[in-house]
Coordinates of C-alpha atoms in Angstrom, one line a residue:
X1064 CA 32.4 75.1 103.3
X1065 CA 31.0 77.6 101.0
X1066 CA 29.3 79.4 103.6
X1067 CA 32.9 79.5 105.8
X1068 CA 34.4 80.9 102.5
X1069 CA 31.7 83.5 102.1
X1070 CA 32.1 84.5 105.5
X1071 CA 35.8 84.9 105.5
X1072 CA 35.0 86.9 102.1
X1073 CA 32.8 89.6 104.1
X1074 CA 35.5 89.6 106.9
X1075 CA 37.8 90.6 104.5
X1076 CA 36.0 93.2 102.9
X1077 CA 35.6 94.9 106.3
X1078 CA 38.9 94.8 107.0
X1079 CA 39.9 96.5 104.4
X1080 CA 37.2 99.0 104.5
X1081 CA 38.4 99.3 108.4
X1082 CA 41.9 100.1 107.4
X1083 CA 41.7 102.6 104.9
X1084 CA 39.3 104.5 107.0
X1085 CA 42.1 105.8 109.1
X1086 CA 39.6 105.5 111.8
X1087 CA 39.6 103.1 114.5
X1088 CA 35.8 101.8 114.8
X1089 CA 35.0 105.2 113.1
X1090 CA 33.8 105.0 109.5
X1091 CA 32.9 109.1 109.5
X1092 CA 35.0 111.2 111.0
X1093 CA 34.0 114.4 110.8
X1094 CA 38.1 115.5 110.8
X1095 CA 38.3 113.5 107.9
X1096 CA 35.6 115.0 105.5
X1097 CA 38.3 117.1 103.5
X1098 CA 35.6 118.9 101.0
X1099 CA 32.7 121.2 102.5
X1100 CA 29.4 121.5 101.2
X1101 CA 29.4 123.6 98.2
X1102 CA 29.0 127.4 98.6
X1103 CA 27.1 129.6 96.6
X1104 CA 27.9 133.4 95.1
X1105 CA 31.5 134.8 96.1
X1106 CA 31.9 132.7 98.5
X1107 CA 31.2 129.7 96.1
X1108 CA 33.8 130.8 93.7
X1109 CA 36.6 131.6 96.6
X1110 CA 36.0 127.6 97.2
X1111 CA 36.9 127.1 93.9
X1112 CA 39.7 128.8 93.6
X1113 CA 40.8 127.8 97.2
X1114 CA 40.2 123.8 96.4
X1115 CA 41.9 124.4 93.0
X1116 CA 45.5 126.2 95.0
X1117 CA 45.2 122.8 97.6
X1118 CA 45.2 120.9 94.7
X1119 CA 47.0 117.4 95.6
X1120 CA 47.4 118.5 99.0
X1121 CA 45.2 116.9 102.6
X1122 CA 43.8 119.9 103.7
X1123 CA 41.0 120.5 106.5
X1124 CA 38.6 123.7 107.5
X1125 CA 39.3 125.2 110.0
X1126 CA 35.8 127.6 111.5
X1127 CA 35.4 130.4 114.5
X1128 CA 33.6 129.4 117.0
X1129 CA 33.2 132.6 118.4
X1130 CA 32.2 136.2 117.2
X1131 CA 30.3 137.6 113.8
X1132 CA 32.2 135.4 111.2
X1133 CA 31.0 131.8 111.7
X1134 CA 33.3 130.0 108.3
X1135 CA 35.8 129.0 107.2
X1136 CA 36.0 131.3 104.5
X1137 CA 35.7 134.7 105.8
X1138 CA 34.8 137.9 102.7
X1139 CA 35.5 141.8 103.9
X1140 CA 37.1 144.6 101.8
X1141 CA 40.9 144.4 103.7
X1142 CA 42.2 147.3 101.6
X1143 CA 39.3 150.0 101.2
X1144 CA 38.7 149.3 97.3
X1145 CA 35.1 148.8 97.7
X1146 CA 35.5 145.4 96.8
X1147 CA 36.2 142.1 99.4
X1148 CA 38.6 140.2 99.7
X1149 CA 38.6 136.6 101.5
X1150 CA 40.1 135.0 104.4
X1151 CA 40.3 131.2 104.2
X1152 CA 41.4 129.4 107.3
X1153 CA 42.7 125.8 107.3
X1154 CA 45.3 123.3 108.8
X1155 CA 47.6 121.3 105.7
X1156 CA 48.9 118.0 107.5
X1157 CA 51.5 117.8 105.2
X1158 CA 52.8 120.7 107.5
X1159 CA 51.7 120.6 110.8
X1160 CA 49.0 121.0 113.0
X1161 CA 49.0 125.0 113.0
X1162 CA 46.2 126.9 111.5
X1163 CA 47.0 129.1 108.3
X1164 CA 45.3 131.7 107.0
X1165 CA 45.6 131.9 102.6
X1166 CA 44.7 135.6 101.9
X1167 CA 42.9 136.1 98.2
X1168 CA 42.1 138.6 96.2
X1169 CA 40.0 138.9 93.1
X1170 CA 42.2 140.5 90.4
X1171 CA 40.2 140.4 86.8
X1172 CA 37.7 138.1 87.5
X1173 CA 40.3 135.5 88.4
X1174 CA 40.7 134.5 92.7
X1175 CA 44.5 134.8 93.1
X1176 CA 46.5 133.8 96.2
X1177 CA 48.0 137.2 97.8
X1178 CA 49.3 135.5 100.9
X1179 CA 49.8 132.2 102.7
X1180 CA 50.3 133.4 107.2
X1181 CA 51.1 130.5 109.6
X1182 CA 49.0 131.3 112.4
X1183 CA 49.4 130.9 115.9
X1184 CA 47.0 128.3 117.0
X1185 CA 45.4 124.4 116.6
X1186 CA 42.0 126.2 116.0
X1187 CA 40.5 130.0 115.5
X1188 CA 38.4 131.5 118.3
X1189 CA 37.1 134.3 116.1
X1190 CA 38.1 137.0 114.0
X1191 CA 37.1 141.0 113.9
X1192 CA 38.5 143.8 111.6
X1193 CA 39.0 147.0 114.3
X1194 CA 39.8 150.6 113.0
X1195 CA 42.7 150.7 115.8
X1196 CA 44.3 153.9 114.4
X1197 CA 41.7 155.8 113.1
X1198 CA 42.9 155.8 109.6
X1199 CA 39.7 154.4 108.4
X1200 CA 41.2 150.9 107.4
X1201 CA 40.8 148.4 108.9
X1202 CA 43.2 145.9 110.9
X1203 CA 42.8 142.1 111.3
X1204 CA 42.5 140.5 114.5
X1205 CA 42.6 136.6 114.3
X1206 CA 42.0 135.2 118.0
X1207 CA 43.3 131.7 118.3
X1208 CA 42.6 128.7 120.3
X1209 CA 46.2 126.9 121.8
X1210 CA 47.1 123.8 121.2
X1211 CA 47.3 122.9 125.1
X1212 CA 45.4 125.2 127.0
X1213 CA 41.5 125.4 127.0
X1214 CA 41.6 129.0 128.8
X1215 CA 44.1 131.0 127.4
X1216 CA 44.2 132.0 123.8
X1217 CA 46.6 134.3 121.7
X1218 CA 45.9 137.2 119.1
X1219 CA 47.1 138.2 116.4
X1220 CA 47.3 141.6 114.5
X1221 CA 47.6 141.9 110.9
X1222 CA 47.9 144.8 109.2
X1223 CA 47.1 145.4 105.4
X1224 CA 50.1 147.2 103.3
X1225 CA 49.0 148.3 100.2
X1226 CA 52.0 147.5 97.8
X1227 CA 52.5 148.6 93.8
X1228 CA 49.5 148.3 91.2
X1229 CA 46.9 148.4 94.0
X1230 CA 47.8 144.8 95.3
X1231 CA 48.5 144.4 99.1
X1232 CA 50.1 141.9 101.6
X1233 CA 49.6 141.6 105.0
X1234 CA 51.9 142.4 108.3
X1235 CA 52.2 140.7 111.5
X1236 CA 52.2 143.4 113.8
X1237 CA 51.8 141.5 117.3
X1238 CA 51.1 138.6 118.9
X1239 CA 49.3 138.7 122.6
X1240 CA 47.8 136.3 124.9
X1241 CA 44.8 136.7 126.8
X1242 CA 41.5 135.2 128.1
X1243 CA 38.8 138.2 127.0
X1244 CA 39.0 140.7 125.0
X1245 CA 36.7 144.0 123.7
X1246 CA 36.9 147.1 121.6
X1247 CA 36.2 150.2 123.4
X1248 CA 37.7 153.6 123.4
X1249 CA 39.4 153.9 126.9
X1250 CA 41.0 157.5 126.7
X1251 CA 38.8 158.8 125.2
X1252 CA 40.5 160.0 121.5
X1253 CA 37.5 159.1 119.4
X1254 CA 39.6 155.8 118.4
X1255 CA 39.1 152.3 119.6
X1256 CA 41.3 150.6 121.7
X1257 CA 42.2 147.0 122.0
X1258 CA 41.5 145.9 126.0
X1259 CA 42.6 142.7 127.4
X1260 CA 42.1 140.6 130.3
X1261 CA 44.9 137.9 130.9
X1262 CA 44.8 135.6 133.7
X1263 CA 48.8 134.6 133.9
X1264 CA 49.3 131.6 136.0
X1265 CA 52.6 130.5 134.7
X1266 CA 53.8 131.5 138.7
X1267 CA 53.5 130.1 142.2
X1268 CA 50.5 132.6 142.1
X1269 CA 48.1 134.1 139.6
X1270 CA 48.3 137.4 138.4
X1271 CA 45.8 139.0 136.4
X1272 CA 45.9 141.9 134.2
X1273 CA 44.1 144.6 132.0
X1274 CA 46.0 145.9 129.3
X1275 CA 45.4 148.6 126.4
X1276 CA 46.6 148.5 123.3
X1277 CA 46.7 151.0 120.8
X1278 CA 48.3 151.4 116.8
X1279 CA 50.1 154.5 116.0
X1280 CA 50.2 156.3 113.3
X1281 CA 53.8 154.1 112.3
X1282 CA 51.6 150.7 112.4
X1283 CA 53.5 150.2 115.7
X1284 CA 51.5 148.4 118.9
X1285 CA 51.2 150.3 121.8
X1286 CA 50.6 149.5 125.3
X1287 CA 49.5 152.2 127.2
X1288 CA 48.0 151.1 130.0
X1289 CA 48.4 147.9 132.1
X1290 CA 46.7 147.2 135.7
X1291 CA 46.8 144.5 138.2
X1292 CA 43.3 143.6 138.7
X1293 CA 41.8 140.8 141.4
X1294 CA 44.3 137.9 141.5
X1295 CA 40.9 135.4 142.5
X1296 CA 39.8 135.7 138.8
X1297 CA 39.0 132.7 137.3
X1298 CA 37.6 133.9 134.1
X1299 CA 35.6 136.3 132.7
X1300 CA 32.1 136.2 132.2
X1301 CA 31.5 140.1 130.4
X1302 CA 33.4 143.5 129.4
X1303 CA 30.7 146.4 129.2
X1304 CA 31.3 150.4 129.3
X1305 CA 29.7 153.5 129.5
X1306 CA 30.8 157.0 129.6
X1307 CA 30.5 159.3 132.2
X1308 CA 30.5 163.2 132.1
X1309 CA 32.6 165.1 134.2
X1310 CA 34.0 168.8 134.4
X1311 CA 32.3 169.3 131.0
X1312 CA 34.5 165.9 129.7
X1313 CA 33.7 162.8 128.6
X1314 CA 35.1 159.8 130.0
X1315 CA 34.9 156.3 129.8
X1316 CA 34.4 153.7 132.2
X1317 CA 35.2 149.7 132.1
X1318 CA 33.1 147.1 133.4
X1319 CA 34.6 143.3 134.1
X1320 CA 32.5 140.6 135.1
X1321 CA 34.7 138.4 136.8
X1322 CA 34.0 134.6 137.6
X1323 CA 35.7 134.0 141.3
X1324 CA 34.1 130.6 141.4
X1325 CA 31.3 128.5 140.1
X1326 CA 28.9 130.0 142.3
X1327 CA 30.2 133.5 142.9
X1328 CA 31.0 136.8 140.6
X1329 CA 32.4 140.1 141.7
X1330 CA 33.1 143.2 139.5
X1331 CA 36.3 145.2 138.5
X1332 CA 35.7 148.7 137.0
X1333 CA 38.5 150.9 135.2
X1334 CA 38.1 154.5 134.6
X1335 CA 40.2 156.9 132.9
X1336 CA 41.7 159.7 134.5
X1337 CA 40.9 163.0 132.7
X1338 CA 43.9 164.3 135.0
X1339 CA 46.8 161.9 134.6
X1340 CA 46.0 160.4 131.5
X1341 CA 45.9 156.9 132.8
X1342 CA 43.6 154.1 133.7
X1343 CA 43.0 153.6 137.5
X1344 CA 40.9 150.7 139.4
X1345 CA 37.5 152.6 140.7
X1346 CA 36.8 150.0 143.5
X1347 CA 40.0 148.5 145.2
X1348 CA 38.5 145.5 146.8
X1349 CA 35.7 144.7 144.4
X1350 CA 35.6 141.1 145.8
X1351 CA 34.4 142.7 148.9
X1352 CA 32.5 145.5 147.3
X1353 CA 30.6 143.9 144.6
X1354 CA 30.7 139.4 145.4
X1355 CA 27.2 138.1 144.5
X1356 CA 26.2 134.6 144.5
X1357 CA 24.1 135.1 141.6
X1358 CA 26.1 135.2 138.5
X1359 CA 24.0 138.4 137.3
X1360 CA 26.0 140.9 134.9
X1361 CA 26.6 144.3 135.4
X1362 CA 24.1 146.4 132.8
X1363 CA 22.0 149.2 132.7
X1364 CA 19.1 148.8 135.2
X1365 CA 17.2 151.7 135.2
X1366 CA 17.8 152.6 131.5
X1367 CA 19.7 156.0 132.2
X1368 CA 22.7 154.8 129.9
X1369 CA 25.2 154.2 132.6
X1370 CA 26.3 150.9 134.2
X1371 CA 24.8 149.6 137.3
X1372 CA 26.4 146.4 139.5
X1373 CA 24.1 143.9 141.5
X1374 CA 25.1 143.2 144.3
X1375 CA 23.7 140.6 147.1
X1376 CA 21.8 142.4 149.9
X1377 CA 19.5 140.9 153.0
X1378 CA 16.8 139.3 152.1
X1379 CA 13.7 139.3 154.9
X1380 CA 12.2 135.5 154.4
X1381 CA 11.9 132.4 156.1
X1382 CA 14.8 130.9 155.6
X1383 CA 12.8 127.5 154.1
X1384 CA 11.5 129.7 151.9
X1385 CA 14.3 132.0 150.6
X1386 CA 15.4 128.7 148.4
X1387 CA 13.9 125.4 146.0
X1388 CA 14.9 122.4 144.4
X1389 CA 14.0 121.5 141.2
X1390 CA 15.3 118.1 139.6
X1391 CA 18.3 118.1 142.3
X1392 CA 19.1 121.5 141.7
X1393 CA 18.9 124.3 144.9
X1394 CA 17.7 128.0 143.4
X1395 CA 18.5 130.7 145.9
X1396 CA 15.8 133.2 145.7
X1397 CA 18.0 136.6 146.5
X1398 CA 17.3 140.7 146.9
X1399 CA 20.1 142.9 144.9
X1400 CA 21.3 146.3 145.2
X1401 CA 22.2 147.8 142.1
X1402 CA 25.5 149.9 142.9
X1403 CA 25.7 153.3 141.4
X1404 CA 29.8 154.9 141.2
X1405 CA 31.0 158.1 141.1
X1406 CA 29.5 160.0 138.3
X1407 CA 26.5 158.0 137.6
X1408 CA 23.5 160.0 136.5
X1409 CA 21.0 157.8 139.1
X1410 CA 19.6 159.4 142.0
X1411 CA 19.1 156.5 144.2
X1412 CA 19.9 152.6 145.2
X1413 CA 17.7 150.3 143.1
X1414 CA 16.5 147.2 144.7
X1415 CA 15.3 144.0 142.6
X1416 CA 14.2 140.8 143.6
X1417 CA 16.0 137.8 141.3
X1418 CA 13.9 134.3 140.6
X1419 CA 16.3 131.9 139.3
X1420 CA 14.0 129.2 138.2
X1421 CA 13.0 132.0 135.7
X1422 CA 15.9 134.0 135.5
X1423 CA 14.0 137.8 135.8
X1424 CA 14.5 140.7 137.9
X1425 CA 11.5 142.8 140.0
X1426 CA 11.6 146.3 141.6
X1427 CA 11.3 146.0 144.7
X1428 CA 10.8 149.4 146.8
X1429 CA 9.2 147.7 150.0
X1430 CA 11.8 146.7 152.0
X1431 CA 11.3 144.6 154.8
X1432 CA 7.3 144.5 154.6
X1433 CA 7.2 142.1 151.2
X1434 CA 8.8 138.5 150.5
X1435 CA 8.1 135.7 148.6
X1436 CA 7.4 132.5 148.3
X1437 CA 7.7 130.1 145.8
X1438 CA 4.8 127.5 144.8
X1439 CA 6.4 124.2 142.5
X1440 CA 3.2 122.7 141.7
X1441 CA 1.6 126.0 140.5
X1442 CA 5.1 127.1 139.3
X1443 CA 4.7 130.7 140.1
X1444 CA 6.1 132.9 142.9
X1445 CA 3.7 134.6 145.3
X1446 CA 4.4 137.9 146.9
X1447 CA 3.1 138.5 150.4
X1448 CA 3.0 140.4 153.4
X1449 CA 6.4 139.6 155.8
X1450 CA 6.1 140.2 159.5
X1451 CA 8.9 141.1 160.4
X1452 CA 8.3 141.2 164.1
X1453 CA 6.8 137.0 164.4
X1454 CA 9.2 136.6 161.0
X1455 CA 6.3 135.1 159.5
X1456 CA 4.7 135.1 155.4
X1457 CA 1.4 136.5 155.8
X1458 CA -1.0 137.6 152.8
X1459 CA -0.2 137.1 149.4
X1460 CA -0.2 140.8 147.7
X1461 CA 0.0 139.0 143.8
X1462 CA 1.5 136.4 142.3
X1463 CA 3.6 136.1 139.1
X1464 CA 3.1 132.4 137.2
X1465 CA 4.8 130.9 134.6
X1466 CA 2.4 128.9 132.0
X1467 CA 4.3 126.4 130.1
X1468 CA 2.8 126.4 126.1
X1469 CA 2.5 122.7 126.3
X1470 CA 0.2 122.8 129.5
X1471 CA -2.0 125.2 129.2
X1472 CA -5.1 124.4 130.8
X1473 CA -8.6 125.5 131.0
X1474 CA -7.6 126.7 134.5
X1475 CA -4.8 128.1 133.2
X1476 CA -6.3 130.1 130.8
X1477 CA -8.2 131.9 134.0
X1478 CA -4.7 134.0 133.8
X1479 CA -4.4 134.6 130.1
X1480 CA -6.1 138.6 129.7
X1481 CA -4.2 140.6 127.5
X1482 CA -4.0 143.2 130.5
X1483 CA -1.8 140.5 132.9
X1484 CA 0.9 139.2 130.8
X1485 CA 4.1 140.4 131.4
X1486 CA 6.4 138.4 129.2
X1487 CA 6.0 135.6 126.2
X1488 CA 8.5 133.1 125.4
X1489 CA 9.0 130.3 123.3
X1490 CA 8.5 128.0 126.1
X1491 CA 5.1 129.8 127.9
X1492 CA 4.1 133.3 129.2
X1493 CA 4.3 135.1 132.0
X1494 CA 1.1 136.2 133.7
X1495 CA 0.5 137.9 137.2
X1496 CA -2.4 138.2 139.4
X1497 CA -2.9 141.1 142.1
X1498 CA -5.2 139.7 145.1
X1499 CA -7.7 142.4 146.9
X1500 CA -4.8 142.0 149.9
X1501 CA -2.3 143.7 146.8
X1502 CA -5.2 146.3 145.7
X1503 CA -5.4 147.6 149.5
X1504 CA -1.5 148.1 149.2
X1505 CA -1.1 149.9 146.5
X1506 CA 0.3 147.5 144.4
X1507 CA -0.5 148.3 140.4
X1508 CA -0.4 146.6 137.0
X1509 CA 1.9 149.6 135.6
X1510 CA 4.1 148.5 138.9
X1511 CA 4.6 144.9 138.0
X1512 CA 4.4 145.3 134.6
X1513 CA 7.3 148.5 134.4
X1514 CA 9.9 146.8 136.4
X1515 CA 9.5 143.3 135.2
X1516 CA 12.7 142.3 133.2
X1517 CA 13.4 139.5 131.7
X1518 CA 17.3 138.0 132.0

């Protein structure tokens, strides 16, 4: 009887512990954790003050998950005085569910609320402070995460109004959905512009656009330039630029990686015309021009400060060869053409050869007279002689190995001389080997080891 009444005791303790958890089977939520670790310095002290204002009130952190600033509380000098304010982002369930964004400033030594903005958004994406009219102040772009959509998220712009005895307050200037986003100076006025991609598929059919935004001198948004890019886009994977010098002007140039499917990427590129003064679409059917199965990005290949695209081009194999499975998953061992446009400073193609098991990229100026061929139990990819008239590997010229740190071997170290290794990593090295075959051809360490490059 005791025991039954000690039992029942216990029972009851956990169902009480149960209940006030607010968590079903879940003593530690991490939702639930209201107070952060302390913070130290100025950040420590905007905690304070922040956990003093929410005082009485069920408040939880809210952190990027993207970009520079990664917390909660976010320090940078809004109004050009030399000294930073803070940004503190955080939901208050007494309200709803939308972030907020409490705006302090440090005014005598004492943390004082300035603002309190309703944001637009169940979560922040990141956050970046722009110079988008060249007055040397900067704006405040808060990117948000939607409440029911994983893909597209909305921005925000704030601007920061200085207002009597030096204080300030803080202006919502627009509000703009997209899916990627990136600074760069489009027409070319020495000020950056705000460029968006947005995939819109509230219709029968997507459309998707590239927009610029500027901020005039009047604190008043600007579109100036919107496009109808590849309606196939699923998202987007990278937005680069260079600038490209023409008629003794300086233009720029846009590069979007664009995600068609799992397995496939394509490019869009956007120029500005020196002429018109608008933004035009350099290649119209870039899912025809550019569509590579390997989801390389566009960058600069051969170091000459412009943008080159890869794209797929025929690789000479055997076709048993020109793939490998590793742990159920097929690597497709591919040649790429790095596409030069109109005004590139490049004098010819550039062709690389792309491992996938190791993700790097190899000159390759032999054309149809070299292929490869992959060994899994050395884990290294051989280069050798292709016939092309039997279609047949012949000779292996030199091989490229990848030594794991946790297996390296007595054989192994056969290929560690500090004249063959191309690469170190934290998980192993890189070495290559040139056979007598590869001497007789003219193949060189400088060769391998000046067109090796790491993805």
């Amino acid at each position: 009887m005791k025991n039954f009444k000690r039992i029942l005791s216990i029972a009851l303790v956990l169902s009480m512990l149960l209940l006030s958890s607010g968590c079903s089977l879940n003593f530690f939520s991490t939702d639930s954790l209201l107070k952060p670790p302390a913070l130290t310095g100025k950040s420590g002290e905007v905690q304070e003050a922040f956990n003093k204002l929410m005082t009485g009130k069920t408040f939880q952190l809210k952190t990027p998950v993207k970009g520079e600033y990664k917390s909660a509380f976010v320090l940078y000098d809004l109004d050009n005085d030399s000294e930073e304010e803070a940004l503190v982002f955080y939901t208050d369930s007494s309200t709803d569910t939308s972030v907020r964004i409490a705006v302090l400033d440090c005014v005598k030594n004492t943390w004082i609320l300035i603002n309190d903005i309703k944001g637009s958004g169940s979560g922040v994406y990141d956050v970046s402070f722009p110079d988008l009219n060249g007055d040397h102040s900067p704006e405040i772009v808060v990117a948000w995460t939607l409440f029911d959509n994983k893909l597209t998220k909305l921005l925000t712009i704030y601007c920061v109004e200085t207002i009597n005895n030096n204080h300030f307050t803080i202006e919502t200037l627009a509000n703009e959905y997209f899916n990627s986003k990136a600074y760069i100076d489009l027409n070319s006025n020495g000020v950056s512009d705000l460029i968006l991609v947005y995939l819109d598929d509230a219709g029968e059919v997507q459309n998707s656009y590239f927009r610029a935004f500027s901020l005039d001198n009047t604190n008043t948004i600007v579109k100036f330039s919107e496009l109808l890019l590849d309606s196939s886009i699923t998202s987007v994977s990278a937005i680069n630029h260079d600038f490209i010098t023409q008629s003794d002007a300086e233009y720029t140039r846009v590069f979007i990686d664009c995600l068609k499917s799992d397995t496939s990427i394509f490019t869009e590129v956007i120029s500005w015309n020196l002429t018109s003064s608008k933004a035009a679409r350099v290649i119209q059917d870039p899912t025809k021009t550019t569509l590579r199965s390997s989801k390389l990005l566009t960058q600069d290949i051969d170091n000459d400060a412009n943008f080159e695209i890869p794209v797929t081009t025929k690789f000479f194999s055997d076709k048993k060869e020109s793939s490998v499975v590793i742990s159920g998953v097929v690597y497709n061992f591919t040649m790429l053409e790095w596409l030069n446009l109109t005004g590139d400073k490049s004098d010819e193609e550039l062709r690389t050869f792309y491992n996938p098991v190791h993700s790097y990229l190899l000159s390759f100026p032999w054309g149809d007279n070299v292929t490869v061929k992959f060994d899994k139990i050395e884990n290294q990819t051989n280069f050798c002689i292709w016939n092309a008239s039997t279609n047949e590997i012949e000779d292996i010229l030199f091989s490229i190995k990848f030594i794991e740190k946790q297996a390296v071997t007595k054989e192994a170290n056969e290929f560690y001389d500090d004249n063959f290794i191309l690469e170190s990593t934290n998980e192993g090295d890189f070495v290559f080997e040139i056979t007598p075959y590869g001497e007789s051809f003219g193949i060189t360490d400088e060769m391998i080891k000046s067109t090796f490059i790491m993805i």
